[in-house]
XYZ file of N, CA, C and O in Angstrom:
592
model
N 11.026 44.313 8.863
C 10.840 43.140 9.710
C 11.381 41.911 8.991
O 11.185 41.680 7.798
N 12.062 41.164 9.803
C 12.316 40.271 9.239
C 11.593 39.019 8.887
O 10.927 38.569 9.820
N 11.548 38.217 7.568
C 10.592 37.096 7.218
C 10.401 35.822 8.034
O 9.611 34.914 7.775
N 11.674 35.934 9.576
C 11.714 34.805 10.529
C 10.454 35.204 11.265
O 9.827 34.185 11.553
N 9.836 36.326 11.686
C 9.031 36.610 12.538
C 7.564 36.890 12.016
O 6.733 37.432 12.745
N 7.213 36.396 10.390
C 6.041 36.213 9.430
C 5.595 35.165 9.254
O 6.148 34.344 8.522
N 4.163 34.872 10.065
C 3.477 33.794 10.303
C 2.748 33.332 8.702
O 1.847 33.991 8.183
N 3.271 32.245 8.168
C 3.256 31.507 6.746
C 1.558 31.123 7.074
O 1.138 30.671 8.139
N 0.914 31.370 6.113
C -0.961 30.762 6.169
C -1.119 29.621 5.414
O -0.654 29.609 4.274
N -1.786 28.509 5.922
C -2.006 27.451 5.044
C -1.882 27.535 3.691
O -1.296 26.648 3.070
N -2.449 28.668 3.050
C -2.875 29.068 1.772
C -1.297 29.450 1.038
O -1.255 29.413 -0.192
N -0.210 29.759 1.692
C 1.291 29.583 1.403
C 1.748 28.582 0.970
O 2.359 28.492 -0.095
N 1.429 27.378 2.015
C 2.555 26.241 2.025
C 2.429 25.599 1.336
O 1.284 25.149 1.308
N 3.587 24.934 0.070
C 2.801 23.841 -0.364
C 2.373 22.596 0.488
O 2.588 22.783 1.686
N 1.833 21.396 0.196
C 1.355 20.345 0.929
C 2.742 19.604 1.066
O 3.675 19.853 0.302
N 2.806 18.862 1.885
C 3.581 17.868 2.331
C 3.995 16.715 1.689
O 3.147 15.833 1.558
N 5.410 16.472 1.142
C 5.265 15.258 0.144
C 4.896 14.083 0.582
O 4.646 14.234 1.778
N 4.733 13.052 0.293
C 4.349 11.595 0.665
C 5.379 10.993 0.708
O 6.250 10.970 -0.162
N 5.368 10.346 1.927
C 6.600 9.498 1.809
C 6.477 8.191 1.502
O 5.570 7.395 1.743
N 7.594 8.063 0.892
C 8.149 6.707 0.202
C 8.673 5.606 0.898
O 9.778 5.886 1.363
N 8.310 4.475 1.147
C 8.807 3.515 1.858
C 9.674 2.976 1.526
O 9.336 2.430 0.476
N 11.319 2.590 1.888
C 12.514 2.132 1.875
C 12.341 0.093 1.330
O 11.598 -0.875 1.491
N 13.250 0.383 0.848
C 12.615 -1.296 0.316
C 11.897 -1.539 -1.051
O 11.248 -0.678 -1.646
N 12.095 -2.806 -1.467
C 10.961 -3.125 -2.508
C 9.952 -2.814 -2.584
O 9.299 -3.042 -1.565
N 9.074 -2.036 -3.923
C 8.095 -1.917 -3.788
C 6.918 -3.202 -4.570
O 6.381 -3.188 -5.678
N 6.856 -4.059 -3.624
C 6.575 -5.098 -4.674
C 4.508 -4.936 -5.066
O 3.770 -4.108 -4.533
N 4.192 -5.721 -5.834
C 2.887 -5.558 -6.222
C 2.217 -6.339 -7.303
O 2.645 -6.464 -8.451
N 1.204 -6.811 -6.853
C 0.628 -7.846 -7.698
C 0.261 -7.656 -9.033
O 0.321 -6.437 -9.188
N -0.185 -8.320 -10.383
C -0.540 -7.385 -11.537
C -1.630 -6.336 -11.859
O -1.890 -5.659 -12.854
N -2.293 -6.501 -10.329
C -3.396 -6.066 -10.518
C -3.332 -4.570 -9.384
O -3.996 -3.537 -9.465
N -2.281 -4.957 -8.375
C -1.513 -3.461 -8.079
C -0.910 -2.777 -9.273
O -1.191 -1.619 -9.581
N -0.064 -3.546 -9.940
C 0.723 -2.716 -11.006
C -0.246 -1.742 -11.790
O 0.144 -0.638 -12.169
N -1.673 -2.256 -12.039
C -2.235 -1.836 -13.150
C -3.073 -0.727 -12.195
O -3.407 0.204 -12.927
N -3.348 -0.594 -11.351
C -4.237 0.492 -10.269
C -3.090 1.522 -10.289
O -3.337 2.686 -10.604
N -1.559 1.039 -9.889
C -0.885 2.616 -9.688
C -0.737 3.400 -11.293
O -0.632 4.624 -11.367
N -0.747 2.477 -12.577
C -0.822 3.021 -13.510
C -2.088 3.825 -13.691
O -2.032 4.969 -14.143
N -3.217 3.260 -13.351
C -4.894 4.439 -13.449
C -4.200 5.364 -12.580
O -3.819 6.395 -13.135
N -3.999 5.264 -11.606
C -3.666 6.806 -10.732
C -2.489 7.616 -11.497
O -2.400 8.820 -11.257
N -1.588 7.023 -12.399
C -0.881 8.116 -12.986
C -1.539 8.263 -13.717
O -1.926 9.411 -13.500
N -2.193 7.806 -14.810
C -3.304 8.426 -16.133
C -3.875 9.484 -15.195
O -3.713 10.654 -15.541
N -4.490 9.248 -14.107
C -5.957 10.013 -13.674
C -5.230 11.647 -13.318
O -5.584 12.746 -13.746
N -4.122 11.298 -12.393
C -3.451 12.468 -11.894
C -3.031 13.262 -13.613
O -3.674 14.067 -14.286
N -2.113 12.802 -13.783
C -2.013 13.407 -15.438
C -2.963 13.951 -16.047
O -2.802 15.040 -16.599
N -4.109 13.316 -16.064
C -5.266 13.954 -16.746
C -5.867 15.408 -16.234
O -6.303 16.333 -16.919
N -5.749 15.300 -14.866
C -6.453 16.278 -14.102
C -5.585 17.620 -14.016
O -6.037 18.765 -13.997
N -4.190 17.217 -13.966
C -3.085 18.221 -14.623
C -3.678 18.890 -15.570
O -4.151 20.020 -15.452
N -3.671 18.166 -16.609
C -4.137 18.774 -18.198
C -5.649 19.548 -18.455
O -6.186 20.179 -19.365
N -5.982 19.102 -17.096
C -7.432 19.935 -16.994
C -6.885 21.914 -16.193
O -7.578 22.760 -15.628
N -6.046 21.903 -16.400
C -5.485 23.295 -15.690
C -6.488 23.770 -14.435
O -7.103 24.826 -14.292
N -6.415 22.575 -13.577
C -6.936 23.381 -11.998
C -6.051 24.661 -11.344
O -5.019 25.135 -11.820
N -6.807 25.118 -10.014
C -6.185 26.032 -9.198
C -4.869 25.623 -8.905
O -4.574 24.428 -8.902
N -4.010 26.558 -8.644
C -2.869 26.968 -7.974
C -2.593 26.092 -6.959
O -1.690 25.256 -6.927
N -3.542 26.365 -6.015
C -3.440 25.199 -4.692
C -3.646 23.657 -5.214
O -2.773 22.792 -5.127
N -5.035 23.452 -5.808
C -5.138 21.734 -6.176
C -4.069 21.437 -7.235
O -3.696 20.264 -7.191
N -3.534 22.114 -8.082
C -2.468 21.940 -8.747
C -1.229 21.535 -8.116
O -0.552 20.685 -8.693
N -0.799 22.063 -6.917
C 0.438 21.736 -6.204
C 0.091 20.038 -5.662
O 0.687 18.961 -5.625
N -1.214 20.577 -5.301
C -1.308 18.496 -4.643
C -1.254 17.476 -5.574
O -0.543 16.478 -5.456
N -2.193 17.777 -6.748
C -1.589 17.143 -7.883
C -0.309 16.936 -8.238
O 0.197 15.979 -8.826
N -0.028 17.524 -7.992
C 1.649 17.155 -8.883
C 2.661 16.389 -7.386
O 3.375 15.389 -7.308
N 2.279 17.384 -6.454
C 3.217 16.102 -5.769
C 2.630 14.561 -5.759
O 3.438 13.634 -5.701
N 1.113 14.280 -5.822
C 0.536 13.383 -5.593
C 1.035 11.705 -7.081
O 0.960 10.477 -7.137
N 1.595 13.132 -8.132
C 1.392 12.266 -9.131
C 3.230 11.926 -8.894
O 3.583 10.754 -9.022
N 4.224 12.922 -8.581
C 5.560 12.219 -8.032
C 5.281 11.425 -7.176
O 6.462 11.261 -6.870
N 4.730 10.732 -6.459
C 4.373 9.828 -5.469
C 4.247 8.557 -6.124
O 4.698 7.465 -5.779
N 3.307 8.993 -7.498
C 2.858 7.582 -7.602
C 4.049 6.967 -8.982
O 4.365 5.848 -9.387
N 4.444 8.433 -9.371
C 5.363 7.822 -10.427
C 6.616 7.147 -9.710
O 7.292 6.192 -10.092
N 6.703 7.744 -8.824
C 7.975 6.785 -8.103
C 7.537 5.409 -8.168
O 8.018 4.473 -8.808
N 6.253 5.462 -7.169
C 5.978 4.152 -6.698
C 5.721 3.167 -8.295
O 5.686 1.937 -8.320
N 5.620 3.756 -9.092
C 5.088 2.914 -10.766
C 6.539 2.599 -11.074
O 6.757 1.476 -11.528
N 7.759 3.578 -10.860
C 9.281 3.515 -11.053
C 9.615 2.261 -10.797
O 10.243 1.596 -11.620
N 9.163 1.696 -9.399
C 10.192 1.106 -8.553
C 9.044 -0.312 -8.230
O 9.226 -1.295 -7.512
N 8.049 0.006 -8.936
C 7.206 -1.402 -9.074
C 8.080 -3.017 -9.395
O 9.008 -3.066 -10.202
N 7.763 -3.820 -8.891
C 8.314 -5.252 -8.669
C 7.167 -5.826 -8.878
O 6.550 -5.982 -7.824
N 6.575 -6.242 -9.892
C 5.212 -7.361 -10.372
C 5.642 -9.109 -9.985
O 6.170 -10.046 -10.584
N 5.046 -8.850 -8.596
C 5.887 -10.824 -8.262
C 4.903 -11.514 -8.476
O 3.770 -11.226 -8.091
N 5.275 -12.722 -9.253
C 4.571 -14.034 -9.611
C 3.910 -14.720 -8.788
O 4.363 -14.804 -7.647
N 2.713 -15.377 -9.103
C 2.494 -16.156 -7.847
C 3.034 -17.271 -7.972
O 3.489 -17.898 -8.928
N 2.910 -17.500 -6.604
C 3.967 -18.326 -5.946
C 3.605 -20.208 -6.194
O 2.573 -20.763 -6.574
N 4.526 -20.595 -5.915
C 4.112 -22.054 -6.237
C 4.321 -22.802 -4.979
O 5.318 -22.589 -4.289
N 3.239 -23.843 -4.589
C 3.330 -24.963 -3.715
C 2.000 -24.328 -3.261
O 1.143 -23.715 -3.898
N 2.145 -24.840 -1.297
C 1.383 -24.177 -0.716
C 1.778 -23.311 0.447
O 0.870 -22.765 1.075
N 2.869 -23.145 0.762
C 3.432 -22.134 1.701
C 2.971 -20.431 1.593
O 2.959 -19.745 0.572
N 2.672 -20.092 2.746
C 2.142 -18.020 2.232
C 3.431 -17.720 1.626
O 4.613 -18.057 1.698
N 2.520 -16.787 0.885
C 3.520 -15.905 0.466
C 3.186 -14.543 -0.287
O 2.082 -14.179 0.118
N 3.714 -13.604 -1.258
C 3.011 -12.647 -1.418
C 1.821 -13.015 -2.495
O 2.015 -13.855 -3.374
N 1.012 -12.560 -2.400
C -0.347 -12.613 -3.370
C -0.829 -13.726 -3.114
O -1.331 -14.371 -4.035
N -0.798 -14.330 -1.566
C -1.753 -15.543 -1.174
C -2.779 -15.031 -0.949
O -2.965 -13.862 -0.609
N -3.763 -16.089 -1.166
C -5.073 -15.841 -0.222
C -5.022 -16.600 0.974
O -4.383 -17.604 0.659
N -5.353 -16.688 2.233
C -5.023 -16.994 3.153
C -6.314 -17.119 4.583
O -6.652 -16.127 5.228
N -6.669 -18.021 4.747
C -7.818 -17.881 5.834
C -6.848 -18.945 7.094
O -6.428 -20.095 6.973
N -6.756 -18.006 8.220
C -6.381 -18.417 9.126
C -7.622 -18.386 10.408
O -8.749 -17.904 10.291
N -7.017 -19.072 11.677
C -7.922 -18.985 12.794
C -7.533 -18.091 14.140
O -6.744 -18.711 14.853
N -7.790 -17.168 14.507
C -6.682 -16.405 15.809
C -7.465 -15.904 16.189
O -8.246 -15.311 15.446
N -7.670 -15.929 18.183
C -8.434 -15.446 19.083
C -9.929 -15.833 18.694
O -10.890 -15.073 18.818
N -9.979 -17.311 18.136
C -11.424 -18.168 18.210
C -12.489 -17.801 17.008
O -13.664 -18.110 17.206
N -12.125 -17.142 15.741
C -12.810 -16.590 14.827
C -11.772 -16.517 13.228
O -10.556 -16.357 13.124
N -12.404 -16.631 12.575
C -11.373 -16.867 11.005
C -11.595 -15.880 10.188
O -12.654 -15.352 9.848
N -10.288 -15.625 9.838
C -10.519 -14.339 9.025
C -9.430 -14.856 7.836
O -8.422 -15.551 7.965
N -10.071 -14.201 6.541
C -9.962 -14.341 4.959
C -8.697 -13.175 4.392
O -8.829 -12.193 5.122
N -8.257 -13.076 4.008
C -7.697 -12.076 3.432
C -6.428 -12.399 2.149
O -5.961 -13.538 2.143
N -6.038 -11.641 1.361
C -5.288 -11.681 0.305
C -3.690 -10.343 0.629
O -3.715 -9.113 0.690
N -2.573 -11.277 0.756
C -1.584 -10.515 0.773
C -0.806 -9.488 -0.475
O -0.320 -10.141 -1.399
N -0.706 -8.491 -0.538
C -0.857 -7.775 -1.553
C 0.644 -6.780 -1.009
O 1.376 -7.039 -0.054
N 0.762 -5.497 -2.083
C 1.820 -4.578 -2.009
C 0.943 -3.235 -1.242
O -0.273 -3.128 -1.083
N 2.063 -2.270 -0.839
C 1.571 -1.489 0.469
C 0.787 -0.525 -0.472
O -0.063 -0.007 0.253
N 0.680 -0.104 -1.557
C -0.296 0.994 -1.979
C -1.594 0.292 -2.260
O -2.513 1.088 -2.067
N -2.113 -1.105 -2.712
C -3.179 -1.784 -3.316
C -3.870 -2.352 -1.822
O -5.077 -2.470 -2.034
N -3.604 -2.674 -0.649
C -3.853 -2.795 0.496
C -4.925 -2.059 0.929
O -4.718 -0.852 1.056
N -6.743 -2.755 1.358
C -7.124 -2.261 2.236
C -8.174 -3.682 2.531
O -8.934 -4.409 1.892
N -7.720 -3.545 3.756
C -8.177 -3.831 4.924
C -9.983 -4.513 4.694
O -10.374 -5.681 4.699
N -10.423 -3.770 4.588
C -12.075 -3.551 4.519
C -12.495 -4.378 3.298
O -13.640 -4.806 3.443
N -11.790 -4.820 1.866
C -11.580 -5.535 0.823
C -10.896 -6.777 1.050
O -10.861 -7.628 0.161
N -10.242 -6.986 2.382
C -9.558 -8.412 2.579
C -8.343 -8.350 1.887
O -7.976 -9.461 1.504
N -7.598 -7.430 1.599
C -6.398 -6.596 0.749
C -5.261 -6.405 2.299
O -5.289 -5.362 2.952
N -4.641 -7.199 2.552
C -3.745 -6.692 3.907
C -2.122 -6.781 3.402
O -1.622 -7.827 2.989
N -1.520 -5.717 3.492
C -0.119 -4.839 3.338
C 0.812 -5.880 3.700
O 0.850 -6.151 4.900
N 1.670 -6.605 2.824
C 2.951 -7.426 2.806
C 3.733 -7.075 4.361
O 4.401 -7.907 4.975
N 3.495 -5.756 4.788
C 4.363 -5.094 5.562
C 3.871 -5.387 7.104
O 4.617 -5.291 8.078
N 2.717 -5.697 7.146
C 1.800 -5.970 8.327
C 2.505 -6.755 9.216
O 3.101 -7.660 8.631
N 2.646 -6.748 10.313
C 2.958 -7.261 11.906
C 2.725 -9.128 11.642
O 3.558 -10.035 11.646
N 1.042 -9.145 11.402
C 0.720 -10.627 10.764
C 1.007 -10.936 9.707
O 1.792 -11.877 9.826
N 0.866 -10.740 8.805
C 1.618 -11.496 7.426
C 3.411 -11.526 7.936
O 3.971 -12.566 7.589
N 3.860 -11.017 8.316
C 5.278 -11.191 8.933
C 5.594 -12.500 9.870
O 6.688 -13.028 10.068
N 4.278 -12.873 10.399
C 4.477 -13.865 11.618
C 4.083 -15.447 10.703
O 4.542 -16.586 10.790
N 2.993 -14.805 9.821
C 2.380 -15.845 8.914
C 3.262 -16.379 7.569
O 3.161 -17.512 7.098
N 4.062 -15.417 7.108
C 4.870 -16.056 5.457
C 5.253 -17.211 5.506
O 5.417 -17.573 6.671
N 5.454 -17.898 4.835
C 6.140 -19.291 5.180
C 5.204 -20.251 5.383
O 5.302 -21.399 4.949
N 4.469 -19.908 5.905
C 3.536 -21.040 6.855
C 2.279 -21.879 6.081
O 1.356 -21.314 5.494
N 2.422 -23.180 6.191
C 1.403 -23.405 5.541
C 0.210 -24.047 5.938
O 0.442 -24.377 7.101
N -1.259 -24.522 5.568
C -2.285 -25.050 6.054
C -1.506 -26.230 7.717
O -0.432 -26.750 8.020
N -2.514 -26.135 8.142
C -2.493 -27.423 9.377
C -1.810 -26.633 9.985
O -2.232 -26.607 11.141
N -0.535 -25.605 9.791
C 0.180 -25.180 10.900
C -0.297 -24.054 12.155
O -1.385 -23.571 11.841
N 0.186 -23.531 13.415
C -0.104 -23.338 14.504
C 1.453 -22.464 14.385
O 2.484 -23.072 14.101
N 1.437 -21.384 14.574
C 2.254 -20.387 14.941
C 1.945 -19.636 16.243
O 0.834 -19.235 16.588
N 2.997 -19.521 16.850
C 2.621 -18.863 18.118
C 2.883 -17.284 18.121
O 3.856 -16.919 17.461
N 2.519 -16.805 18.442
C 2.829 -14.923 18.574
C 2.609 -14.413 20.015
O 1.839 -14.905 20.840
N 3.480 -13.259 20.190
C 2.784 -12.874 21.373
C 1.467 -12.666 21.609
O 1.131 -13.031 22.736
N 0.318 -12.057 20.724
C -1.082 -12.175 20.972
C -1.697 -13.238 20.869
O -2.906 -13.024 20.782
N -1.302 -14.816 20.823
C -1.834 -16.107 20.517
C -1.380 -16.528 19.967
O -0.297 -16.053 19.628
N -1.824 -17.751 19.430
C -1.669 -18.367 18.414
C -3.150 -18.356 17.168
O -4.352 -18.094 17.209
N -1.948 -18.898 15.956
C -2.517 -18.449 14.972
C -2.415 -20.069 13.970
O -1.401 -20.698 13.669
N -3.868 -20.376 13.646
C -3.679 -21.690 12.363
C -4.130 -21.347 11.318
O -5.154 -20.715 11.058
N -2.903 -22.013 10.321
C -3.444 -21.480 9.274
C -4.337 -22.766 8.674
O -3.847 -23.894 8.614
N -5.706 -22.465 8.238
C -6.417 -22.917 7.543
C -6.324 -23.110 5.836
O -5.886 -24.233 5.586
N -6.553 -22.491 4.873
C -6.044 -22.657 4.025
C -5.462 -21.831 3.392
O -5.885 -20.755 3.815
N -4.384 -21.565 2.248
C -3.642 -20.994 1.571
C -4.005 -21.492 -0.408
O -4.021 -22.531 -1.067
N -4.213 -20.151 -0.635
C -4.233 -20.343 -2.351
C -3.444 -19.290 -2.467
O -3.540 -18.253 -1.811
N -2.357 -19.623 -3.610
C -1.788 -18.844 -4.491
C -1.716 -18.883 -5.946
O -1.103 -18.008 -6.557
């Protein structure tokens, strides 16, 4: 029989690599220093000789991050008061204010006030500084204040 017509079992495949996003990978010093713990940690857990299977995720997990440590861009903060990356930023949109700190796409979450350079809003917002009123298709948006 041929191996085209042999149904492969989870327990076959390796896992799926992670993909890499096209572009700068830029990141604050304090991103830089988190994707470095995740290569120590992955490395370490290597050296702990796990299974066959958690071994394969490991290792692609840790090419993932060594890329992303490869191709790291540590940007300065910025000067004046215009957004920009590694602002903090409290704006006003749809009648309620929300806080957050612009950061690089692996150090990003949401739930920490950590929102992804790459985001829809920080795209509409860069540039922009206190007192201003940007319009978007979902509203408008003021920015309140900016620290960098």
């Amino acid at each position: 029989m041929s191996r085209a017509f042999v149904k492969e079992t989870a327990n076959d495949a390796p896992p799926p690599e992670r993909m890499v996003t096209e572009g700068p990978n830029l990141v604050t010093p304090e991103g830089a220093q988190q994707i470095a713990r995740e290569v120590a940690r992955l490395e370490a857990a290597l050296k702990a000789g796990p299974d066959v299977l958690l071994r394969e995720t490991l290792e692609r997990d840790l090419r993932y991050w060594a890329v992303r440590q490869a191709s790291a861009e540590i940007v300065p903060k910025a000067a004046g008061d215009a957004i920009a990356f590694g602002s903090r930023v409290s704006l006003r949109r749809g009648g309620r204010v929300q806080t957050f700190r612009i950061v690089g796409e692996d150090e990003a979450d949401p739930a920490k006030g950590l929102v992804n350079i790459r985001a829809p809003l920080v795209a509409s917002i860069l540039g922009a500084e206190p007192g201003e009123t940007i319009e978007t298709p979902s509203g408008e948006i003021e920015i309140l204040t900016v620290e960098n």
